XYZ file of C-alpha atoms in Angstrom:
273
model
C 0.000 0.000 0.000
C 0.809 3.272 -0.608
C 0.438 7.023 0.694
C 2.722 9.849 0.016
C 2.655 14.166 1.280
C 2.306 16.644 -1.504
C 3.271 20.218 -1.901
C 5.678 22.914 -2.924
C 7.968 23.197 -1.365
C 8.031 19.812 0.261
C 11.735 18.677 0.649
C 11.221 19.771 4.019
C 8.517 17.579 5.966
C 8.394 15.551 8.395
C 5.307 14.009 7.046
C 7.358 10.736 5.629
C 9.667 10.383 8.884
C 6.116 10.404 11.290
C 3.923 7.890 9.092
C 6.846 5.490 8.511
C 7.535 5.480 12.095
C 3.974 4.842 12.722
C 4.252 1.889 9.950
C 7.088 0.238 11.591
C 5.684 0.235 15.094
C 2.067 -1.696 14.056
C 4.034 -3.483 11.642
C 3.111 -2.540 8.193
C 5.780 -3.959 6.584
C 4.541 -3.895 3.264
C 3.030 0.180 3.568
C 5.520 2.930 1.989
C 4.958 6.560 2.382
C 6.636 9.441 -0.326
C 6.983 12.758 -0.624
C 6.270 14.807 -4.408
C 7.066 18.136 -4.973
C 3.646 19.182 -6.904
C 2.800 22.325 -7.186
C -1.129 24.064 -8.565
C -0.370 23.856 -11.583
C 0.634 19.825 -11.444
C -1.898 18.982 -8.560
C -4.074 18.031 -11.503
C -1.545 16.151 -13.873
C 0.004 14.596 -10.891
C -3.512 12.701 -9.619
C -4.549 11.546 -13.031
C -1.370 9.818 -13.833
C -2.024 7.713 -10.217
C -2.688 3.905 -10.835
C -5.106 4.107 -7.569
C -5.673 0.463 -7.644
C -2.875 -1.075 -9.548
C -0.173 0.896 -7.094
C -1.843 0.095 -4.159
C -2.807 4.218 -3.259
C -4.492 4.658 -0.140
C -3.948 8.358 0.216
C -1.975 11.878 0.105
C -0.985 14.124 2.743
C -1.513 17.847 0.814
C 0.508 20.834 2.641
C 1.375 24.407 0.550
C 0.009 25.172 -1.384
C -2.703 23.168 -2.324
C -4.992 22.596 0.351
C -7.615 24.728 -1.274
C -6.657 24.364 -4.793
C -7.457 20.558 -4.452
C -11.210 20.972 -3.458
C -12.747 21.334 -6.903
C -10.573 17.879 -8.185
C -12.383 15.593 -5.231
C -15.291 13.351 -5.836
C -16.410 14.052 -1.694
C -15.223 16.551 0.702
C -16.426 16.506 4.228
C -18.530 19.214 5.845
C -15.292 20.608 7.903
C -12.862 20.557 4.888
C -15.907 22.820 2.917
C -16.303 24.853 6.017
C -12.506 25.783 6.411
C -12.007 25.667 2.749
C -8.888 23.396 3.398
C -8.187 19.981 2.314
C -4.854 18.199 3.492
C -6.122 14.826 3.348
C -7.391 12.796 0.580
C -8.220 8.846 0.678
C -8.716 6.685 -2.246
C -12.003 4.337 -1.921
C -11.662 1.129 -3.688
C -13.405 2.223 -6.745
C -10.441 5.028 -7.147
C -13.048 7.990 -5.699
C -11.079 10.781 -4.349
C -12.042 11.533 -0.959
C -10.751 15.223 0.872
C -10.867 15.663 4.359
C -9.484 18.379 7.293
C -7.357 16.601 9.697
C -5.517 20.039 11.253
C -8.854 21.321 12.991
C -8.637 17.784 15.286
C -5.420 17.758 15.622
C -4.753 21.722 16.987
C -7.569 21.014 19.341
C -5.713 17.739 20.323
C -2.703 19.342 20.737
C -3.850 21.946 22.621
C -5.833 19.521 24.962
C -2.847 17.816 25.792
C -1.060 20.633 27.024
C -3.905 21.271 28.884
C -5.252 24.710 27.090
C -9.362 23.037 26.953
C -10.568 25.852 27.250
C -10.095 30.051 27.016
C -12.687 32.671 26.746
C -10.765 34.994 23.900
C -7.930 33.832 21.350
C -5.937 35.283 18.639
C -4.933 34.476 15.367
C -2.052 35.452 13.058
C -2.639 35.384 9.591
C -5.302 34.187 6.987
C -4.221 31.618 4.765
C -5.539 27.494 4.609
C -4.077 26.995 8.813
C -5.384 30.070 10.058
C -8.923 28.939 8.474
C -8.530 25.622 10.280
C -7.257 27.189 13.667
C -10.366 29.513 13.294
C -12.484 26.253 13.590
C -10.462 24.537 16.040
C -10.617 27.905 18.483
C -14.509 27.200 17.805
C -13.831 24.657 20.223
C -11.673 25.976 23.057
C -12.317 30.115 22.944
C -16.037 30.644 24.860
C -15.483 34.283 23.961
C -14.393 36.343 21.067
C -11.279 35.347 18.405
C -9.261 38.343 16.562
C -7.494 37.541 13.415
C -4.805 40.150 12.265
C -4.369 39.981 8.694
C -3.029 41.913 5.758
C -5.643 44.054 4.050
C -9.118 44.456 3.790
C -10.207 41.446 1.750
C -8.530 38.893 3.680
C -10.395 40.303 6.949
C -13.299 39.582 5.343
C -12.636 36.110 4.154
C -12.186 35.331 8.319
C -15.334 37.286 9.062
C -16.969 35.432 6.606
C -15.568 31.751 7.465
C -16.546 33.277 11.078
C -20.301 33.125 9.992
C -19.862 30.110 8.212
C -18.660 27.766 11.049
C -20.424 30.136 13.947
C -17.603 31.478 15.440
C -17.172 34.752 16.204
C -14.477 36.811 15.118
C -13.126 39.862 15.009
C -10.160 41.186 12.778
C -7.763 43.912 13.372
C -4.372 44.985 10.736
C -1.301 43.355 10.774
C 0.030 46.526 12.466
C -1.548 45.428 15.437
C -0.632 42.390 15.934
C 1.094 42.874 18.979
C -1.686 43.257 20.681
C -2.904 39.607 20.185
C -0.612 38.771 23.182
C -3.108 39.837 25.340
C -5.376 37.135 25.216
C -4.502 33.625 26.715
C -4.347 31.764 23.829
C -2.196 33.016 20.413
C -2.044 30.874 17.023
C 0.210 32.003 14.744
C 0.029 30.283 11.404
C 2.185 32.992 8.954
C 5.437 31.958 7.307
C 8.835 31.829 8.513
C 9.891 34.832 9.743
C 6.794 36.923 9.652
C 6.778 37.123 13.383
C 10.373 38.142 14.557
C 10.033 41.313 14.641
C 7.339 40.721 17.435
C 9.188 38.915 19.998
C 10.330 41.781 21.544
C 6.537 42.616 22.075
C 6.196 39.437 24.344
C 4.704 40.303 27.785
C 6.372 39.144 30.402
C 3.570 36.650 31.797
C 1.970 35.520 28.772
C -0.614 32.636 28.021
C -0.045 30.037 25.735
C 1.755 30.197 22.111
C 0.770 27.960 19.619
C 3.338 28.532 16.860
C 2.289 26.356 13.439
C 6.404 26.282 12.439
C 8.405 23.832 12.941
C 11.427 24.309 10.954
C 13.294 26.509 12.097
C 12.229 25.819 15.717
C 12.481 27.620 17.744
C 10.904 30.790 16.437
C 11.994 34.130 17.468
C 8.890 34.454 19.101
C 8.478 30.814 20.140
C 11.715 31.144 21.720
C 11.218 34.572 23.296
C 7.415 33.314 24.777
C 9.487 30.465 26.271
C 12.449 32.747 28.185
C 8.797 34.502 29.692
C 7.569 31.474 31.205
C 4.428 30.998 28.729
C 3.327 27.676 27.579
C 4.725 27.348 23.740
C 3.386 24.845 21.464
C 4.989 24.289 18.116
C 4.632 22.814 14.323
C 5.977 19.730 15.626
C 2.501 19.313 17.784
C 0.217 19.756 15.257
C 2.090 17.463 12.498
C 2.246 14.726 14.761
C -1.608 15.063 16.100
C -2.886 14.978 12.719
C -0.976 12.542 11.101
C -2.348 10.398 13.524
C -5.478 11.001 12.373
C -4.234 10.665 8.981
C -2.592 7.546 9.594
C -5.420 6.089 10.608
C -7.904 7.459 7.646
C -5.181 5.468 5.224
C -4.322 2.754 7.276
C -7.720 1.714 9.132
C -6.043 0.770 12.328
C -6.874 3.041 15.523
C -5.373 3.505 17.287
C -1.912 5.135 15.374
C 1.246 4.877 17.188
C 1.250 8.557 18.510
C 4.636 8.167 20.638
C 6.569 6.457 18.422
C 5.222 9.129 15.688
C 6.492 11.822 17.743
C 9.812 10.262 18.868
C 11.047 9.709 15.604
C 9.714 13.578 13.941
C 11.787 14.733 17.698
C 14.801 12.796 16.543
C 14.572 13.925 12.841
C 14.643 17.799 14.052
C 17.265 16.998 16.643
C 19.338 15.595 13.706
């Protein structure tokens, strides 16, 4: 059988290191897991050359850029992947249907649960691309209170308002300018691209809540690493890759439970290396 993690640029992730780990451990000898650089413009060449059946494809892991861009090539999408207009999983039925569902919402609000942040009554989030709509969602279920998004411009404010409405959450937006200020609140996602946030670790408070940072390489962020000298509770890319590729392992595999140690041991010892 086979599954494999998609995007440009991909080199990067951890995505084969976790689900081979989590292969080896329930003893899967015969699974493999890839990576493919594949860009928008391939995303459709790239799944119509796949032998679904004859190779054995159970399904793709989908990071930048293509979580969205993959939505109008699926047979199904579940009602969360529509909501947060983000794909980053897609299963293969037997017949070769392409299947799209969200496994980031579940796994941020896993993540978060284990580190014990179950529940805060206002949140913050930085940024507005496919993770910030799927933190959005997964505040839904922690934040009892209201959730800011600073973003860049006008428009994308009013794609979070409107996903806000969509999933019934409420949120407010505010300009990147301010973005400082989202360090008030107990609970701050930041979902924006390496180094898009250095310039505010000096703007740290000294008691602050909880961090969830979305990065993982380079780790630690200047503001991971700055929320960390001021005693706050930092949580980092590392958290949510691991917590939903063991919801993705199990989507491709069919066996629950996935190996969650062992998947996080071995991502751990791939950054350490």
């Amino acid at each position: 059988m086979r599954a494999a993690v998609l995007g440009s640029p991909v080199a990067h992730s951890l995505s084969p290191v976790l689900h081979r780990a989590a292969y080896a451990a329930l003893g899967l000898t015969e699974w493999r897991y890839d990576r493919f650089e594949v860009d928008e413009a391939g995303l459709p060449g790239f799944l119509e050359q796949l032998d679904v059946a004859g190779q054995g494809w159970s399904g793709l892991s989908l990071t930048m850029p293509l979580k969205r861009v993959v939505i109008p090539l699926l047979d199904q999408v579940s009602e969360l992947a529509l909501a947060v207009d983000a794909v980053n999983t897609v299963c293969f039925t037997a017949d070769g249907r392409r299947t799209g569902d969200n496994t980031d919402v579940p796994g941020l609000v896993a993540a978060l649960r284990e580190r014990g942040v179950a529940e805060v009554d206002s949140a913050a989030v930085l940024g507005a691309g496919a993770t910030a709509s799927s933190a959005l969602a997964a505040l839904g279920q922690v934040c009892t209170g209201e959730i800011t998004a600073y973003v860049r411009g006008p428009e994308r404010a009013a794609q979070m308002r409107d996903l806000g409405d969509r999933i019934g959450v409420k949120v407010a937006t505010a300009p990147w300018e301010r973005a400082a200020e989202a360090f008030r609140t107990p609970l701050t996602v930041s979902t924006t691209p390496v180094g898009a946030t250095d310039h505010l670790a000096d703007a740290v408070p000294p008691s602050p809540g909880a961090l969830f940072d979305v990065l993982y390489h380079p780790w630690p962020t200047a503001l991971a690493a700055a929320w960390s000298r001021r005693g706050g509770t930092v949580l980092g890319g590392l958290d949510l890759l691991v917590h939903q590729a063991v919801l993705q392992c199990q989507l491709f595999t069919g066996v629950t439970p996935a190996p969650l140690a062992a998947m996080r041991a071995a991502g751990q010892a791939a950054l350490a290396g």
